[in-house]
mmCIF file of C-alpha atoms in Angstrom:
data_model
loop_
_atom_site.group_PDB
_atom_site.id
_atom_site.type_symbol
_atom_site.label_atom_id
_atom_site.label_comp_id
_atom_site.label_asym_id
_atom_site.label_seq_id
_atom_site.Cartn_x
_atom_site.Cartn_y
_atom_site.Cartn_z
ATOM 1 C CA MET A 1 -11.790 40.586 -32.065
ATOM 2 C CA PRO A 2 -8.736 42.383 -31.997
ATOM 3 C CA ALA A 3 -8.913 46.216 -33.214
ATOM 4 C CA VAL A 4 -7.187 46.710 -36.705
ATOM 5 C CA SER A 5 -4.442 49.358 -36.612
ATOM 6 C CA ASP A 6 -4.567 52.121 -38.958
ATOM 7 C CA SER A 7 -1.287 52.336 -40.823
ATOM 8 C CA SER A 8 -2.215 55.119 -43.000
ATOM 9 C CA PRO A 9 0.020 58.262 -42.654
ATOM 10 C CA PRO A 10 -1.107 61.264 -40.409
ATOM 11 C CA ARG A 11 -3.247 63.751 -41.804
ATOM 12 C CA ARG A 12 -1.445 66.910 -42.989
ATOM 13 C CA SER A 13 -2.239 70.168 -41.711
ATOM 14 C CA LEU A 14 -2.888 72.564 -44.762
ATOM 15 C CA ALA A 15 -0.406 75.245 -44.110
ATOM 16 C CA THR A 16 3.075 74.268 -43.129
ATOM 17 C CA VAL A 17 6.040 73.749 -44.960
ATOM 18 C CA LEU A 18 8.957 71.444 -43.950
ATOM 19 C CA LEU A 19 12.330 72.108 -45.086
ATOM 20 C CA CYS A 20 14.566 68.851 -44.870
ATOM 21 C CA VAL A 21 18.220 69.709 -43.897
ATOM 22 C CA CYS A 22 20.957 67.255 -45.002
ATOM 23 C CA LEU A 23 23.991 67.340 -42.615
ATOM 24 C CA GLN A 24 25.938 64.432 -44.136
ATOM 25 C CA ALA A 25 26.500 65.991 -47.696
ATOM 26 C CA PRO A 26 30.192 66.349 -48.549
ATOM 27 C CA ALA A 27 31.557 69.282 -47.093
ATOM 28 C CA ALA A 28 33.145 70.756 -50.221
ATOM 29 C CA LEU A 29 29.915 69.957 -51.954
ATOM 30 C CA PRO A 30 26.859 70.979 -49.596
ATOM 31 C CA LEU A 31 23.634 69.973 -51.138
ATOM 32 C CA PHE A 32 20.262 71.352 -49.865
ATOM 33 C CA ASP A 33 16.878 69.775 -50.112
ATOM 34 C CA ALA A 34 13.337 70.984 -49.223
ATOM 35 C CA HIS A 35 9.609 69.810 -49.099
ATOM 36 C CA ILE A 36 6.094 70.627 -48.052
ATOM 37 C CA HIS A 37 4.103 68.750 -45.506
ATOM 38 C CA TYR A 38 0.993 68.500 -43.568
ATOM 39 C CA ASN A 39 -1.797 70.567 -45.232
ATOM 40 C CA ASP A 40 0.240 73.648 -45.983
ATOM 41 C CA ASP A 41 3.259 72.623 -43.923
ATOM 42 C CA VAL A 42 6.419 73.021 -46.148
ATOM 43 C CA ARG A 43 9.022 70.504 -45.226
ATOM 44 C CA GLN A 44 12.513 71.202 -47.070
ATOM 45 C CA LEU A 45 15.686 69.084 -47.370
ATOM 46 C CA LEU A 46 19.150 70.795 -47.245
ATOM 47 C CA PRO A 47 22.756 70.747 -45.852
ATOM 48 C CA PRO A 48 24.560 73.412 -44.022
ATOM 49 C CA GLY A 49 26.784 76.153 -45.752
ATOM 50 C CA ARG A 50 25.621 77.664 -48.940
ATOM 51 C CA ALA A 51 22.352 76.147 -48.918
ATOM 52 C CA LEU A 52 21.350 77.512 -45.628
ATOM 53 C CA ALA A 53 22.717 81.009 -46.510
ATOM 54 C CA LEU A 54 20.564 80.911 -49.587
ATOM 55 C CA LEU A 55 17.467 80.087 -47.629
ATOM 56 C CA ALA A 56 18.506 82.562 -44.818
ATOM 57 C CA GLN A 57 18.566 85.364 -47.945
ATOM 58 C CA ALA A 58 14.784 84.028 -48.790
ATOM 59 C CA GLY A 59 14.146 84.689 -45.154
ATOM 60 C CA ILE A 60 14.055 81.145 -43.977
ATOM 61 C CA GLU A 61 16.288 80.264 -40.992
ATOM 62 C CA PRO A 62 16.243 77.601 -38.623
ATOM 63 C CA ARG A 63 15.478 78.368 -34.748
ATOM 64 C CA ASP A 64 17.999 75.850 -33.746
ATOM 65 C CA ASP A 65 21.567 75.180 -35.157
ATOM 66 C CA PRO A 66 21.038 72.119 -37.391
ATOM 67 C CA GLU A 67 24.742 71.138 -37.012
ATOM 68 C CA THR A 68 24.451 70.618 -33.474
ATOM 69 C CA SER A 69 20.842 69.887 -32.588
ATOM 70 C CA ARG A 70 19.884 66.468 -31.947
ATOM 71 C CA LYS A 71 16.291 67.346 -33.377
ATOM 72 C CA LEU A 72 15.293 65.682 -36.636
ATOM 73 C CA ILE A 73 12.733 68.573 -37.327
ATOM 74 C CA LEU A 74 13.603 71.961 -36.682
ATOM 75 C CA ASP A 75 11.226 75.359 -36.569
ATOM 76 C CA THR A 76 12.355 77.961 -38.631
ATOM 77 C CA SER A 77 12.104 81.894 -38.692
ATOM 78 C CA HIS A 78 9.273 81.362 -41.285
ATOM 79 C CA PRO A 79 5.791 80.531 -39.705
ATOM 80 C CA LEU A 80 4.914 77.887 -42.289
ATOM 81 C CA VAL A 81 8.285 76.313 -42.738
ATOM 82 C CA LYS A 82 10.152 73.705 -40.947
ATOM 83 C CA PHE A 83 13.499 72.007 -41.468
ATOM 84 C CA VAL A 84 13.695 68.204 -41.844
ATOM 85 C CA LEU A 85 17.363 66.512 -41.090
ATOM 86 C CA ILE A 86 17.865 63.800 -43.857
ATOM 87 C CA ARG A 87 20.659 62.035 -45.927
ATOM 88 C CA ALA A 88 21.346 63.837 -49.354
ATOM 89 C CA THR A 89 20.810 60.827 -51.189
ATOM 90 C CA ASP A 90 17.654 60.247 -49.565
ATOM 91 C CA VAL A 91 15.944 63.585 -50.217
ATOM 92 C CA PRO A 92 14.487 62.592 -54.020
ATOM 93 C CA THR A 93 12.801 59.496 -52.612
ATOM 94 C CA TYR A 94 11.109 61.706 -49.672
ATOM 95 C CA VAL A 95 10.080 64.039 -52.108
ATOM 96 C CA GLN A 96 8.751 61.559 -54.762
ATOM 97 C CA TRP A 97 6.876 59.508 -52.497
ATOM 98 C CA GLY A 98 5.041 63.113 -50.935
ATOM 99 C CA ALA A 99 6.662 62.551 -47.591
ATOM 100 C CA ALA A 100 8.083 65.917 -48.592
ATOM 101 C CA ASP A 101 6.610 68.595 -51.123
ATOM 102 C CA ILE A 102 9.858 70.527 -51.946
ATOM 103 C CA GLY A 103 13.466 69.444 -51.894
ATOM 104 C CA VAL A 104 17.122 70.598 -52.889
ATOM 105 C CA ALA A 105 19.091 67.936 -54.346
ATOM 106 C CA GLY A 106 22.399 67.871 -56.231
ATOM 107 C CA LYS A 107 21.925 66.941 -59.962
ATOM 108 C CA ASP A 108 24.125 63.965 -59.694
ATOM 109 C CA VAL A 109 21.853 62.579 -56.790
ATOM 110 C CA LEU A 110 18.970 63.262 -59.329
ATOM 111 C CA MET A 111 20.203 61.455 -62.079
ATOM 112 C CA GLU A 112 21.009 58.310 -60.042
ATOM 113 C CA HIS A 113 17.623 58.534 -58.474
ATOM 114 C CA GLY A 114 15.776 58.869 -61.695
ATOM 115 C CA GLY A 115 13.145 61.695 -61.507
ATOM 116 C CA ASP A 116 9.736 60.050 -61.394
ATOM 117 C CA GLY A 117 7.113 62.220 -59.923
ATOM 118 C CA LEU A 118 9.473 65.073 -59.524
ATOM 119 C CA TYR A 119 9.348 68.534 -61.001
ATOM 120 C CA GLU A 120 12.665 70.349 -61.326
ATOM 121 C CA PRO A 121 11.982 74.207 -61.634
ATOM 122 C CA LEU A 122 15.328 75.970 -60.532
ATOM 123 C CA ASP A 123 18.764 75.711 -60.737
ATOM 124 C CA LEU A 124 20.237 76.952 -57.323
ATOM 125 C CA LYS A 125 23.658 77.807 -58.888
ATOM 126 C CA ILE A 126 25.365 76.503 -55.761
ATOM 127 C CA ALA A 127 27.610 73.446 -55.049
ATOM 128 C CA ARG A 128 28.883 73.783 -58.725
ATOM 129 C CA CYS A 129 30.999 71.016 -60.157
ATOM 130 C CA ARG A 130 31.556 68.743 -63.068
ATOM 131 C CA MET A 131 30.920 64.876 -63.396
ATOM 132 C CA MET A 132 33.877 63.689 -65.244
ATOM 133 C CA VAL A 133 35.786 60.319 -66.500
ATOM 134 C CA ALA A 134 39.019 60.280 -65.100
ATOM 135 C CA GLY A 135 42.139 57.948 -65.042
ATOM 136 C CA HIS A 136 45.942 57.822 -65.837
ATOM 137 C CA PRO A 137 47.446 60.185 -68.470
ATOM 138 C CA GLY A 138 47.015 58.370 -72.080
ATOM 139 C CA ALA A 139 44.620 55.761 -70.670
ATOM 140 C CA ASP A 140 42.988 54.107 -73.583
ATOM 141 C CA ILE A 141 39.092 54.355 -73.100
ATOM 142 C CA GLY A 142 38.463 54.419 -76.976
ATOM 143 C CA THR A 143 35.540 51.855 -77.831
ATOM 144 C CA ARG A 144 36.574 48.597 -76.059
ATOM 145 C CA ARG A 145 34.708 47.341 -72.974
ATOM 146 C CA ILE A 146 36.353 49.078 -69.871
ATOM 147 C CA ARG A 147 36.010 48.953 -65.898
ATOM 148 C CA ILE A 148 35.001 52.101 -64.167
ATOM 149 C CA ALA A 149 34.938 52.598 -60.521
ATOM 150 C CA THR A 150 32.233 55.059 -59.455
ATOM 151 C CA LYS A 151 29.562 56.220 -56.822
ATOM 152 C CA TYR A 152 27.344 57.251 -60.138
ATOM 153 C CA VAL A 153 26.752 53.851 -61.721
ATOM 154 C CA ASN A 154 23.688 54.849 -63.730
ATOM 155 C CA SER A 155 25.146 58.235 -64.964
ATOM 156 C CA ALA A 156 28.256 56.374 -65.832
ATOM 157 C CA ARG A 157 26.274 53.615 -67.701
ATOM 158 C CA ALA A 158 24.219 56.008 -69.683
ATOM 159 C CA PHE A 159 27.083 58.357 -70.806
ATOM 160 C CA PHE A 160 29.011 55.186 -72.319
ATOM 161 C CA ALA A 161 26.099 53.604 -73.742
ATOM 162 C CA ALA A 162 25.223 56.926 -75.583
ATOM 163 C CA ARG A 163 28.912 56.271 -77.190
ATOM 164 C CA GLY A 164 27.910 52.974 -78.123
ATOM 165 C CA GLN A 165 30.364 51.428 -75.543
ATOM 166 C CA GLN A 166 29.731 48.648 -73.090
ATOM 167 C CA VAL A 167 31.525 49.382 -69.576
ATOM 168 C CA GLU A 168 31.863 46.990 -66.280
ATOM 169 C CA THR A 169 30.866 49.093 -63.210
ATOM 170 C CA ILE A 170 32.155 48.893 -59.741
ATOM 171 C CA LYS A 171 30.156 50.755 -56.939
ATOM 172 C CA LEU A 172 32.373 52.499 -54.625
ATOM 173 C CA TYR A 173 31.277 54.993 -52.054
ATOM 174 C CA GLY A 174 34.717 57.171 -51.474
ATOM 175 C CA SER A 175 38.336 57.460 -52.372
ATOM 176 C CA MET A 176 37.555 56.793 -55.884
ATOM 177 C CA GLU A 177 40.935 58.110 -56.983
ATOM 178 C CA LEU A 178 42.346 55.013 -55.360
ATOM 179 C CA ALA A 179 40.931 52.571 -57.837
ATOM 180 C CA PRO A 180 42.986 53.123 -60.993
ATOM 181 C CA LEU A 181 46.205 53.239 -58.615
ATOM 182 C CA VAL A 182 45.750 49.622 -57.420
ATOM 183 C CA GLY A 183 44.186 48.224 -60.673
ATOM 184 C CA LEU A 184 40.523 47.867 -59.270
ATOM 185 C CA SER A 185 39.683 49.824 -62.548
ATOM 186 C CA GLU A 186 40.886 51.709 -65.535
ATOM 187 C CA VAL A 187 38.905 54.794 -65.041
ATOM 188 C CA ILE A 188 36.619 56.705 -62.538
ATOM 189 C CA VAL A 189 33.565 58.484 -62.807
ATOM 190 C CA ASP A 190 33.478 61.129 -60.219
ATOM 191 C CA LEU A 191 32.580 64.882 -59.369
ATOM 192 C CA VAL A 192 35.661 67.198 -59.942
ATOM 193 C CA GLU A 193 35.523 70.646 -58.769
ATOM 194 C CA SER A 194 39.210 72.179 -58.545
ATOM 195 C CA GLY A 195 41.131 68.621 -59.890
ATOM 196 C CA ASN A 196 43.670 68.971 -57.049
ATOM 197 C CA THR A 197 43.125 65.794 -55.714
ATOM 198 C CA LEU A 198 43.231 64.103 -59.226
ATOM 199 C CA LYS A 199 46.385 65.674 -59.829
ATOM 200 C CA ALA A 200 47.715 64.608 -56.309
ATOM 201 C CA ASN A 201 47.057 61.147 -57.306
ATOM 202 C CA GLY A 202 48.593 61.324 -60.897
ATOM 203 C CA LEU A 203 45.177 61.003 -62.521
ATOM 204 C CA VAL A 204 43.829 63.547 -65.114
ATOM 205 C CA PRO A 205 40.153 64.601 -66.390
ATOM 206 C CA MET A 206 39.648 62.663 -69.491
ATOM 207 C CA ASP A 207 35.891 63.142 -70.588
ATOM 208 C CA PHE A 208 33.163 65.586 -69.545
ATOM 209 C CA ILE A 209 29.655 64.149 -68.456
ATOM 210 C CA MET A 210 27.883 67.084 -67.191
ATOM 211 C CA ASP A 211 27.617 70.292 -65.216
ATOM 212 C CA ILE A 212 26.404 69.520 -61.683
ATOM 213 C CA SER A 213 24.909 71.769 -58.918
ATOM 214 C CA SER A 214 22.158 71.978 -56.514
ATOM 215 C CA ARG A 215 18.506 72.094 -57.904
ATOM 216 C CA LEU A 216 15.040 72.741 -56.274
ATOM 217 C CA ILE A 217 12.596 69.706 -56.690
ATOM 218 C CA ILE A 218 9.024 69.365 -56.231
ATOM 219 C CA ASN A 219 6.490 66.606 -55.662
ATOM 220 C CA ARG A 220 4.139 66.844 -58.738
ATOM 221 C CA ALA A 221 0.969 65.979 -56.816
ATOM 222 C CA SER A 222 2.071 68.450 -54.072
ATOM 223 C CA LEU A 223 2.235 71.234 -56.711
ATOM 224 C CA LYS A 224 -1.091 70.675 -57.671
ATOM 225 C CA MET A 225 -2.876 70.336 -54.240
ATOM 226 C CA LYS A 226 -0.868 72.930 -52.593
ATOM 227 C CA ASN A 227 0.268 75.160 -55.775
ATOM 228 C CA GLN A 228 -0.118 78.593 -53.929
ATOM 229 C CA ALA A 229 1.940 77.663 -50.728
ATOM 230 C CA ILE A 230 4.418 76.060 -52.783
ATOM 231 C CA LYS A 231 4.743 78.696 -55.379
ATOM 232 C CA GLN A 232 5.475 81.487 -52.503
ATOM 233 C CA VAL A 233 8.486 79.209 -51.148
ATOM 234 C CA ILE A 234 9.661 78.804 -54.725
ATOM 235 C CA GLU A 235 9.363 82.690 -55.401
ATOM 236 C CA LYS A 236 11.387 83.529 -52.174
ATOM 237 C CA ILE A 237 14.085 80.968 -53.119
ATOM 238 C CA GLU A 238 14.146 82.072 -56.708
ATOM 239 C CA GLN A 239 14.650 85.868 -55.589
ATOM 240 C CA ALA A 240 17.673 84.803 -53.410
ATOM 241 C CA VAL A 241 19.200 82.966 -56.363
ATOM 242 C CA ASN A 242 19.099 85.713 -58.382
ATOM 243 C CA GLU A 243 20.116 88.279 -55.630
ATOM 244 C CA PRO A 244 23.715 89.531 -57.215
ATOM 245 C CA ALA A 245 24.712 91.087 -53.526
ATOM 246 C CA ILE A 246 25.215 87.600 -51.874
ATOM 247 C CA ASP A 247 28.481 85.354 -52.632
ATOM 248 C CA LEU A 248 27.231 81.941 -52.242
#
């Protein structure tokens, strides 16, 4: 009789923290993410730039350059912390399912994902921008049904539903400003930092939806089972966030 394979996940060591590093976040809006792994290993998810600077202030730096290394899991200067390289949009999923204990993700990503099984204890105050409705000057978005192009379908629907307005959404992944220019949509919902790209394409911000920044997220089950290890990581990162001397 053939042996039955064991498909259960590997047992975790009780002391290592894995930080997942995202290298595919937009260059202008880096988002960082993290999580805790095997036993006490903490795995964290994050992108380069301001997030890595923040972690460095917390005393957690990768041994290898995450921009050039071909490894997906990197050792760090912290004996119990490792970095894991993953896509920014995947961070909440890894943390939700316990593959990562801690993560850092943009509020925009979290709004689209949902939030089941996640605890959001800390605003990292980096990668700040605004989620906005934008379109041609004078565009009528009143109370009638309109068509919206956006990467943030759930957030857009929720915003207009709260106003009692039905909308048709078209999912796009980039070059959002093009949609109103070619008649694909009447307006867009997108992240706005300086507004220069909108202005360059003859568009203007029309409605504010929410402020966006990177947030620390934690798996709720991990917080109970690995409370001491996770709290240590949170405290180090929180100290770095509140440190006035560094410009993030």
